[in-house]
Coordinates of C-alpha atoms in Angstrom, one line a residue:
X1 CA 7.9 15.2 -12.1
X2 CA 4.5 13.7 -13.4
X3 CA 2.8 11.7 -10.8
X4 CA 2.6 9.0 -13.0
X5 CA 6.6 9.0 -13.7
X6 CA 6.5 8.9 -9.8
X7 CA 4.4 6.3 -9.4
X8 CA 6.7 4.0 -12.2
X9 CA 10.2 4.8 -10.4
X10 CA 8.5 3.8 -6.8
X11 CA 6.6 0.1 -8.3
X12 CA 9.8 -0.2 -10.4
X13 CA 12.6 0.0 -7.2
X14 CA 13.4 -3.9 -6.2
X15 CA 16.4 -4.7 -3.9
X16 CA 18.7 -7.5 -4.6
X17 CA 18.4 -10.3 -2.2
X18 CA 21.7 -9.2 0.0
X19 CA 20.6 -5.7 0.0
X20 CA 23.9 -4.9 -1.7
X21 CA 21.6 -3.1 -4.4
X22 CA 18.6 -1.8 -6.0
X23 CA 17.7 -0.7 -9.2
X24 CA 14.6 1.1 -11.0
X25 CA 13.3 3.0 -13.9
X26 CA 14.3 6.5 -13.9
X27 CA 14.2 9.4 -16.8
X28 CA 16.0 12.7 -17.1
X29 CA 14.9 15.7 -15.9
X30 CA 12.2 17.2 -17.7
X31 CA 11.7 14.0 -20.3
X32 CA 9.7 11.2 -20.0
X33 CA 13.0 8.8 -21.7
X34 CA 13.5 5.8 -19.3
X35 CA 16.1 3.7 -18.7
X36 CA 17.3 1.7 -15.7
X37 CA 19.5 2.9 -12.4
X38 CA 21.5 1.2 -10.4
X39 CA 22.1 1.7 -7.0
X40 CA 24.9 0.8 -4.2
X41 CA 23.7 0.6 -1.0
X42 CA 26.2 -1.4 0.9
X43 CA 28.8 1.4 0.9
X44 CA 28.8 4.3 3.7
X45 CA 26.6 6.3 1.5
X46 CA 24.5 5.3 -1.6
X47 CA 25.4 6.3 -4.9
X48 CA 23.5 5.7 -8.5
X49 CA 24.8 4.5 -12.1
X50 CA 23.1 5.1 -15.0
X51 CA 22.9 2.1 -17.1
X52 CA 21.1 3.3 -20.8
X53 CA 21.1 1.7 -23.5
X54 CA 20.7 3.6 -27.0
X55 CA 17.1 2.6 -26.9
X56 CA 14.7 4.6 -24.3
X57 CA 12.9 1.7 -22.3
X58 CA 9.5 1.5 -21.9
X59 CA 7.9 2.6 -18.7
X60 CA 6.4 -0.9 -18.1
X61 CA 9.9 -2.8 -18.4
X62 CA 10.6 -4.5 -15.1
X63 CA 14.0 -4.5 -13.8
X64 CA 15.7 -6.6 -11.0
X65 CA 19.4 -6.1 -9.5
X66 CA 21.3 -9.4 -9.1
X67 CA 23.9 -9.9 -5.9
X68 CA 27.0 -9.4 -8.6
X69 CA 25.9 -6.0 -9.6
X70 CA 23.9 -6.8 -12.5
X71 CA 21.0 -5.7 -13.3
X72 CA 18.0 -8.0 -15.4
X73 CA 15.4 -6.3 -17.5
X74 CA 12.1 -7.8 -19.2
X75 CA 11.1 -5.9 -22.2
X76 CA 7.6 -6.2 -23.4
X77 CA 7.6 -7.0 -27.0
X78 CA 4.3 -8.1 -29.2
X79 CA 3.4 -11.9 -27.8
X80 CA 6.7 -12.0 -26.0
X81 CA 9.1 -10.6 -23.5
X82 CA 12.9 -10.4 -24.0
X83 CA 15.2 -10.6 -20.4
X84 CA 18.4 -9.6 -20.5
X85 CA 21.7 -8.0 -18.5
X86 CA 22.5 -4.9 -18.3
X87 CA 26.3 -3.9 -16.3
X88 CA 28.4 -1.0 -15.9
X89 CA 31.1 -1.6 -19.2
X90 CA 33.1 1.6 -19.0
X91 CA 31.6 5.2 -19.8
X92 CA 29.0 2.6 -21.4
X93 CA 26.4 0.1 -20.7
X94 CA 27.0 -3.5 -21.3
X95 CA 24.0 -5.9 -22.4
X96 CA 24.0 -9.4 -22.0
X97 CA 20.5 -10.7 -23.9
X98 CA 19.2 -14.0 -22.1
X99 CA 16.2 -15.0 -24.7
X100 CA 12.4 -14.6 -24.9
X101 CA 9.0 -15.6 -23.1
X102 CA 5.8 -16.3 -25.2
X103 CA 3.6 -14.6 -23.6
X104 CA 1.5 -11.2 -22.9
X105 CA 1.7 -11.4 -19.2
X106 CA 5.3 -11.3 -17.1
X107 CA 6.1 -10.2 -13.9
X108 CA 9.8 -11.0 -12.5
X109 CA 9.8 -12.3 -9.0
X110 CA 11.3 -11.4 -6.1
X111 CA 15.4 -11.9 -6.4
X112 CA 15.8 -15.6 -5.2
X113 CA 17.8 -15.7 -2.1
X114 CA 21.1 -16.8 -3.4
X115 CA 21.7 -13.8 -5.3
X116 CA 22.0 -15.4 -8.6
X117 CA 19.1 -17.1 -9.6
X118 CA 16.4 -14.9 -11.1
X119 CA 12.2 -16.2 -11.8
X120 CA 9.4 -14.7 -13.5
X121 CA 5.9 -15.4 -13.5
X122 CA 4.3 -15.4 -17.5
X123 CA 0.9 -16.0 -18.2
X124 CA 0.5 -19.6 -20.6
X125 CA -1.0 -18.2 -23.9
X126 CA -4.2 -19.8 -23.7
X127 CA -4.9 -17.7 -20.6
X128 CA -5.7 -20.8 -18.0
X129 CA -2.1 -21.3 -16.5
X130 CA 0.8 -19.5 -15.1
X131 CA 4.1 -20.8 -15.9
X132 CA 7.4 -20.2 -13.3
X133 CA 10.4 -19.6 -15.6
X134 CA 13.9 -19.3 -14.2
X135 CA 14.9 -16.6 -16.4
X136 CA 18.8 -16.3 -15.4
X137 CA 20.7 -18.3 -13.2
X138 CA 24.9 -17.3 -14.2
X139 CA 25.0 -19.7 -17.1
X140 CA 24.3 -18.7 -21.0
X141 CA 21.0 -20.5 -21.3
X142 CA 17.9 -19.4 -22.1
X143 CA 14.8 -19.1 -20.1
X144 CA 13.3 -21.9 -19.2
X145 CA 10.1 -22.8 -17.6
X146 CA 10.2 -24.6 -14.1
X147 CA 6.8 -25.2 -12.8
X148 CA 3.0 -24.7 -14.3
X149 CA 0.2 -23.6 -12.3
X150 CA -3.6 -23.7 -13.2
X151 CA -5.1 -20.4 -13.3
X152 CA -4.1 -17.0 -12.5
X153 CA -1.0 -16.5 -9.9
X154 CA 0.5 -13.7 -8.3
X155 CA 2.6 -12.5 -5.6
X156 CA 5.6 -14.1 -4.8
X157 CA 7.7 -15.0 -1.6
X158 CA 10.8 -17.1 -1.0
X159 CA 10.5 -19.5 2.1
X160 CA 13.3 -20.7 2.5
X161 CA 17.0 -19.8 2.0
X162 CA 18.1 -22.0 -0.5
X163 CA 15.6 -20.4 -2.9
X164 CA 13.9 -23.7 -3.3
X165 CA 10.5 -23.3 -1.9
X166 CA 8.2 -20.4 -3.7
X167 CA 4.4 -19.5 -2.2
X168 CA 2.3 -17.6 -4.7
X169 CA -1.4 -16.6 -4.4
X170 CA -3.4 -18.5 -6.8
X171 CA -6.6 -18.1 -8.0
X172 CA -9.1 -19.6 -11.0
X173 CA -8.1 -19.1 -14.8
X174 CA -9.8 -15.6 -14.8
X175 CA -9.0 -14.6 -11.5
X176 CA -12.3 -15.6 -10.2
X177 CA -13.2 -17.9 -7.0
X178 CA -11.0 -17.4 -3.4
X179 CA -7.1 -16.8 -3.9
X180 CA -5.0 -19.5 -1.8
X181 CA -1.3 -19.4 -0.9
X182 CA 0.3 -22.7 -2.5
X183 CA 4.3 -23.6 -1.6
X184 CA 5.7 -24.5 -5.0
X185 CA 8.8 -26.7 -4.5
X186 CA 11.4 -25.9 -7.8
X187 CA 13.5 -28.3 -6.1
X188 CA 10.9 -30.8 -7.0
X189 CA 9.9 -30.3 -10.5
X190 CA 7.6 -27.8 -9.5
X191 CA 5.4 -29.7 -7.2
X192 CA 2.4 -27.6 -5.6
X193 CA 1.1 -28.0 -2.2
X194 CA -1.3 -25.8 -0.1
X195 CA 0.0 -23.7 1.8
X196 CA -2.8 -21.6 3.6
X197 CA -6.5 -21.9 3.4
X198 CA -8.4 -19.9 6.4
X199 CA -11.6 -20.8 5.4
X200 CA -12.8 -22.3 2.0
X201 CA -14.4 -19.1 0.8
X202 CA -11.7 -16.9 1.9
X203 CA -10.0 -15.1 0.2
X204 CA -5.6 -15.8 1.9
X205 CA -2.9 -14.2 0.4
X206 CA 0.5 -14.5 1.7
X207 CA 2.3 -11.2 1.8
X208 CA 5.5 -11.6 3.4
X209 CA 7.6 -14.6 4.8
X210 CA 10.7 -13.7 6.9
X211 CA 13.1 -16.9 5.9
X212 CA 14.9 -16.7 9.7
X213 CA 12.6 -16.7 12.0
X214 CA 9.5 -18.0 9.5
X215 CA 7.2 -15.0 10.5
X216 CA 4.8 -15.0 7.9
X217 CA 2.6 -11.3 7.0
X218 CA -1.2 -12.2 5.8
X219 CA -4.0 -10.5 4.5
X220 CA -7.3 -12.3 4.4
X221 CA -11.2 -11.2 4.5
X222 CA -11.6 -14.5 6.5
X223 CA -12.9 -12.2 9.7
X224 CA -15.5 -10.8 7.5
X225 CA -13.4 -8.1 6.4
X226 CA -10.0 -7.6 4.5
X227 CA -7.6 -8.1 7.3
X228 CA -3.7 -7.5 8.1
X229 CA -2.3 -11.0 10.1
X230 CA 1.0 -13.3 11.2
X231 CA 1.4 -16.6 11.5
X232 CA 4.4 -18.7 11.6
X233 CA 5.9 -21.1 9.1
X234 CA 6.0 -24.7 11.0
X235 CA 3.6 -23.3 13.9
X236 CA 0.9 -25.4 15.4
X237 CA -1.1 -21.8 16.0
X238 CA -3.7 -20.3 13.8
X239 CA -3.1 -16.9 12.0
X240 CA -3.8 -14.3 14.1
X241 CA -5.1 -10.7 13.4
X242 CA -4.6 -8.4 16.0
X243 CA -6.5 -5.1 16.4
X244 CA -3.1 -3.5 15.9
X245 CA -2.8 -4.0 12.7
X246 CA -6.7 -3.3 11.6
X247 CA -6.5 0.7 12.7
X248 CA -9.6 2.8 11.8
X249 CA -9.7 4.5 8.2
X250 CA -5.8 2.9 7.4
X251 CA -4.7 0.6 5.2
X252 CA -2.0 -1.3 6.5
X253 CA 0.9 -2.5 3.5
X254 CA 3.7 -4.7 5.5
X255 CA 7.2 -3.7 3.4
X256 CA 10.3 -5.3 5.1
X257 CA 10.9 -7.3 8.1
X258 CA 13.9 -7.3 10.3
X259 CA 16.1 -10.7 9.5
X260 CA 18.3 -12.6 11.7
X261 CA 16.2 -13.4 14.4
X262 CA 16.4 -17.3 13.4
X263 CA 13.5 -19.1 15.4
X264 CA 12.2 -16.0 17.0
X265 CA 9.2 -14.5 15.0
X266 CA 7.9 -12.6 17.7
X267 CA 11.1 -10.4 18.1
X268 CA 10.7 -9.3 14.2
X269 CA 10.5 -5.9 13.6
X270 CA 7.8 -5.1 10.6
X271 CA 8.1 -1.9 9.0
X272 CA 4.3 -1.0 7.0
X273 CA 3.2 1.4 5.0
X274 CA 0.3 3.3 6.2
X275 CA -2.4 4.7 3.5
X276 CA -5.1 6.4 5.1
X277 CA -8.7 6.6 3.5
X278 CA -9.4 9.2 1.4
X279 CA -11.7 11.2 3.8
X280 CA -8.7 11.2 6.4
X281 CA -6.7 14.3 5.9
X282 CA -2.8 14.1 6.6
X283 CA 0.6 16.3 5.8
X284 CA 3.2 13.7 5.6
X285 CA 3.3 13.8 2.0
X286 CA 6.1 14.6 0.2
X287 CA 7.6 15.1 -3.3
X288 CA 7.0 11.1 -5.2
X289 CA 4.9 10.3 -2.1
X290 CA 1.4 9.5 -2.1
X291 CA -0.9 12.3 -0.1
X292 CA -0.9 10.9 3.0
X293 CA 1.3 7.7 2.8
X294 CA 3.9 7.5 5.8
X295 CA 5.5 4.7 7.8
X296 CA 4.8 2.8 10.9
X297 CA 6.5 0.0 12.9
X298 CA 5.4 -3.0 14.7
X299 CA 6.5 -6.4 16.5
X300 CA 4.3 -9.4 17.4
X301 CA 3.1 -9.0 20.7
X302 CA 2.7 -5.2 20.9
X303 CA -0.8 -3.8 20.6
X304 CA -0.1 -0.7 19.2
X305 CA 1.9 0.5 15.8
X306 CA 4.4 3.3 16.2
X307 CA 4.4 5.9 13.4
X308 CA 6.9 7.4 11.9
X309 CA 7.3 10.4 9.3
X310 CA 8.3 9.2 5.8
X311 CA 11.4 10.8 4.7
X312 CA 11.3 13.8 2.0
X313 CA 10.7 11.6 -1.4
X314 CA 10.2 8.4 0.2
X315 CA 10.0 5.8 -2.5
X316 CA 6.9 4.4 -1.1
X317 CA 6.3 0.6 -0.4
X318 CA 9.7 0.1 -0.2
X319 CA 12.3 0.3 3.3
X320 CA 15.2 -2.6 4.3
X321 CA 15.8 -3.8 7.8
X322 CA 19.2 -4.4 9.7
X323 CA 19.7 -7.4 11.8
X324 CA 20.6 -4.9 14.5
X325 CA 17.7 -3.0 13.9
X326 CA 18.8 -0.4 11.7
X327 CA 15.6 0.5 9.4
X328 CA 16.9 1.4 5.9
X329 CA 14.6 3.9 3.8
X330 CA 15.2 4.7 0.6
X331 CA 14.2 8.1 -1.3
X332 CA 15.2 10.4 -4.0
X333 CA 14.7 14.2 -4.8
X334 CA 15.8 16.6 -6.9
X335 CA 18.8 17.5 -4.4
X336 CA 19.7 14.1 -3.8
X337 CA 18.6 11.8 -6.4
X338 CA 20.0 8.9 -4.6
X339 CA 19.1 8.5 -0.8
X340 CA 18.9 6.3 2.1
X341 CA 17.1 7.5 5.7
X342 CA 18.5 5.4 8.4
X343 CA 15.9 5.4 11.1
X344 CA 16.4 3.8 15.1
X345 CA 13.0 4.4 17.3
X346 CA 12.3 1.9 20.3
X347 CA 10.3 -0.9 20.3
X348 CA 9.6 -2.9 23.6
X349 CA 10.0 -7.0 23.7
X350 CA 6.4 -6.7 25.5
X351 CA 4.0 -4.4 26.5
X352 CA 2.7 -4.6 30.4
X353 CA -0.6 -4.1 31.4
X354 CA -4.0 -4.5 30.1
X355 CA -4.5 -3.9 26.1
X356 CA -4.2 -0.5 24.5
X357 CA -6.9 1.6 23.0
X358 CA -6.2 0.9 18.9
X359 CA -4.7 4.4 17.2
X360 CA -8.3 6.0 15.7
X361 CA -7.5 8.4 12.8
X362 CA -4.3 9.9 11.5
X363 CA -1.6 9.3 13.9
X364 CA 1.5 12.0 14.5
X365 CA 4.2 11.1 12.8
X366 CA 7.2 13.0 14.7
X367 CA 10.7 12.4 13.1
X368 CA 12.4 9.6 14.6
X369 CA 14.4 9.6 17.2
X370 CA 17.7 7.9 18.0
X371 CA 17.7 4.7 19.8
X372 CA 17.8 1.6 20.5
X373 CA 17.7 -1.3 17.8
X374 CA 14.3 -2.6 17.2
X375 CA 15.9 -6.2 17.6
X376 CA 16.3 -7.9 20.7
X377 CA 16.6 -6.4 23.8
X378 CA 20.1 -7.8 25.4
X379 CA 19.5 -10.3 28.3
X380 CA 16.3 -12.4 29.2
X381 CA 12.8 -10.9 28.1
X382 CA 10.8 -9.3 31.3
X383 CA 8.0 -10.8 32.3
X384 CA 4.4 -10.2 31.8
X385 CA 3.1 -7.9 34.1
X386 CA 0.7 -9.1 36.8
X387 CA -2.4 -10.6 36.0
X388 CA -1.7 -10.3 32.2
X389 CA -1.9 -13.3 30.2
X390 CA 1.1 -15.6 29.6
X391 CA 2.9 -15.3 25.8
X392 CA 2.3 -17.9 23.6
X393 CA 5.4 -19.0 23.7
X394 CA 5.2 -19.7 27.6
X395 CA 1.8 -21.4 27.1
X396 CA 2.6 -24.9 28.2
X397 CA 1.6 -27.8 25.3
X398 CA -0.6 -30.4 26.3
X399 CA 0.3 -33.7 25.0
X400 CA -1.5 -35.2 22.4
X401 CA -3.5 -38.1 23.0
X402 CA -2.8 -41.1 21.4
X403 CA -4.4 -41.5 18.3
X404 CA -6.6 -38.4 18.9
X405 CA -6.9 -35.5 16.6
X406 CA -3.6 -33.4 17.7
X407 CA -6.1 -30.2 15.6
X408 CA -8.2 -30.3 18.9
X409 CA -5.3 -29.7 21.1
X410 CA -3.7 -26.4 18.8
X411 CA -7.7 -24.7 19.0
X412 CA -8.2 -25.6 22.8
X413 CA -8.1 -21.8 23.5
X414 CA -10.5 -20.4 21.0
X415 CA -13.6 -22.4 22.1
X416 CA -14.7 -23.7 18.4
X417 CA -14.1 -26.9 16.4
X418 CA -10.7 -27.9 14.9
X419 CA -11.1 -26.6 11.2
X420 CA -7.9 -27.6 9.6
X421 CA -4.2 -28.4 9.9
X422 CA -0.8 -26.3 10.3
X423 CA 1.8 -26.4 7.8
X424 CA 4.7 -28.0 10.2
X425 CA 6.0 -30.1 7.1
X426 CA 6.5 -26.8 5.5
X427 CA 9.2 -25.9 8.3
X428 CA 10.5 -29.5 8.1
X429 CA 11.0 -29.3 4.4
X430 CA 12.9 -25.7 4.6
X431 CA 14.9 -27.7 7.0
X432 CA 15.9 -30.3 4.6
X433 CA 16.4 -28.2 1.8
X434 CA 18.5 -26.0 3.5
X435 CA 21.4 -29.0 4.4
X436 CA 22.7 -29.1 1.1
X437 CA 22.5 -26.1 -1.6
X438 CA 19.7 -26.4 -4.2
X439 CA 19.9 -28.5 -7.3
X440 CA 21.8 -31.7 -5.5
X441 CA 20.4 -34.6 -5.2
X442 CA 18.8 -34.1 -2.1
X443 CA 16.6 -37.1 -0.1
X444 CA 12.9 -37.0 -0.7
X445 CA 11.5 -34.5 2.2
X446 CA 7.9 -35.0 3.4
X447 CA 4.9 -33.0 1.4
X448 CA 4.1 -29.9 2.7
X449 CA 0.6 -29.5 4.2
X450 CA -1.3 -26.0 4.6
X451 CA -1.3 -23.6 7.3
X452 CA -3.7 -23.9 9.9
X453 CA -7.4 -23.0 9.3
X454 CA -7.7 -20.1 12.1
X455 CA -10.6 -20.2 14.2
X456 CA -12.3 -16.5 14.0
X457 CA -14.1 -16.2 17.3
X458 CA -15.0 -12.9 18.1
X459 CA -11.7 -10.3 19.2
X460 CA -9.1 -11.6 16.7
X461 CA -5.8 -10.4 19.1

């Protein structure tokens, strides 16, 4: 296998929105012929379907698996793209064709939490807007477009689990000036809001957004250098960015977060991929694995990652959590082309004592060890240990003075000016979307505001 087919069936693996399945690009041994795989993961052991059509696809054809076993495909034509759904039909492969997008530029979006639903994000044809198109939904329409953004978007996460509220990164018409996280309410006509601004030259992209417990994975240069941080959707607390997640000569990707933990951020496990810089030498590679790629494991609160080995063809970037704690990593070799590690290593609710060294260099990555789940421990949290500081959550909250600037009160520890708001409208209108299912007439919920501006004093913890 070329490392360039590699490299296609690892960007190319999504997994539905239940976890139920995944699909990618794949070719036949030997050929560079793609077409899409589907696989079931909800079963006591995966297991792969071929879905070809009599067409090879093309390497760049983006596919995403839908909750009913079906799997979308884009397929980049000249000035357009054409979606459509492929199923299992027999010995054959049934397609269902959807319509086109005008447009050079398409990327399909993360699956929508309901299972159904399916978005893309097209560039407009003059180049100075982004368009959100719901490109299936269960019915026979065609695409259509939902929302318009000026200038260039990308990412993509789902805030809320009606599939109503979408952040994207957004940046100028060529991709120039800072890159801000805007909430874009499809349950609105498309209505954009900020959604976080660090500073105004920053550039604040929203990673990852945990829909439970509203733990939200950032990466910013707003410390005056790219950093990994969290925040929390609705909290009246700054991002933070903890020397944990800033180890020496790493880069730090965040890939799946444990779900369930509804109101509890700081009991999410956060699986990241760990790519070292290229001067840092490492043998956890393995076949469709980056050199040096492997896995690591974190919680809010802990000062310290724990590494793990990636599994023998890890499909890198891409691992599922549990609600119990179970983490999920999928891989495939030439023995088993279809694969899914199942991985259980400790995690404490809280470290005692003072703060840890941070990891320097390559860390061992021994195999992992059975365990405990990385959720919750069972029965009330210890205690910090003496003399340590209290957890946020156990911080007492002054009240707000009447008519004074409630901004004042969040920064109180951090010993600089108030230097913007927290999204807690955000929270409040996840709330309200979430009482009834998406596309009633719901009441009119309040406007979103951004996430808080984060002070950066000096030791970002």
């Amino acid at each position: 296998m070329t490392a360039s087919a590699a490299r296609v069936m690892n960007e190319s693996f999504t997994v539905a929105a239940d976890g139920s399945y995944a699909a990618r690009l794949t070719t036949q041994p030997g050929t560079e012929l793609w077409y899409p795989e589907r696989w079931t993961l909800d079963g006591p052991e995966p297991y792969a379907v071929p879905l070809p059509v009599e067409q090879p696809e093309e390497a760049d054809s983006g596919v995403l698996p839908l909750a009913d076993g079906r799997v979308l495909i884009a397929r980049r034509a000249q000035g357009r793209y054409s979606l459509a759904l492929l199923y299992p039909s027999g010995p054959e492969t049934g397609e269902r064709r959807l319509g086109t997008v005008e447009t050079d530029e398409l990327r399909l979006l993360p699956p929508a939490p309901c299972g159904v639903r399916a978005y893309a994000l097209a560039r407009e044809p003059d180049g100075r807007a982004t368009g959100v198109w719901l490109v299936a939904d269960g019915s026979c329409r065609p695409p259509v477009r939902v929302a318009r953004l000026g200038g260039r978007c990308s990412g993509g996460a789902w805030l809320d689990p009606e599939g109503r509220l979408l952040a994207l990164d957004a940046a100028g018409p060529d991709g120039e000036g800072p890159v801000k996280s805007v909430a874009v309410d499809l349950g609105a006509g498309g209505e954009v809001s900020p959604l976080l601004e660090i500073t105004e030259e920053s550039d604040d992209r929203l990673l990852l957004a945990d829909r439970d417990s509203g733990l939200l994975l950032v990466r910013s240069n707003a410390p005056g250098e790219e950093r990994l941080g969290w925040g929390v959707l609705g909290s009246h607390r700054p991002v933070r960015f903890p020397e944990a997640l800033h180890p020496e000569d790493t880069r730090l990707t965040p890939i799946a977060v444990q779900p369930g933990q509804t109101l509890l951020p700081e009991r999410c496990a956060v699986a990241l991929r760990v790519d070292p810089a290229p001067r840092v030498p490492c043998g956890l590679s393995g076949p469709g694995v980056p050199a040096g790629a492997w896995l690591a494991v974190w919680r809010p609160g802990l000062r310290e990652l724990r590494h793990l080995a990636g599994p023998p063809g890890w499909l890198t970037g891409h691992a599922l959590w549990t609600a119990d704690g179970e983490l999920r990593v999928p891989c495939s070799t030439a023995h088993n082309p279809c694969g899914l590690a199942r991985m259980r290593t400790p995690l404490p609710d809280e470290e005692e004592g003072g703060a840890a060294d941070p990891p320097s260099g390559p860390p061992p990555a021994p195999a992992p060890a059975p365990g405990p789940a990385l959720g919750p421990a069972p029965g009330p949290a210890p205690g910090p240990a003496p003399g340590a500081p209290p957890r946020a959550a156990e911080r007492a909250e002054p009240t707000a003075p009447a008519g004074g600037d409630v901004t004042a009160l969040q920064h109180r520890d951090h010993g600089v000016p108030p230097s913007g708001l927290l999204g807690s409208m955000v929270r409040r209108r996840v709330s309200a979307g979430s009482a009834r299912s998406f596309g009633a007439g719901a009441e009119p919920v309040p406007k979103p505001v951004p996430l808080q501006q984060a002070p950066l004093a000096s030791g970002t913890a």
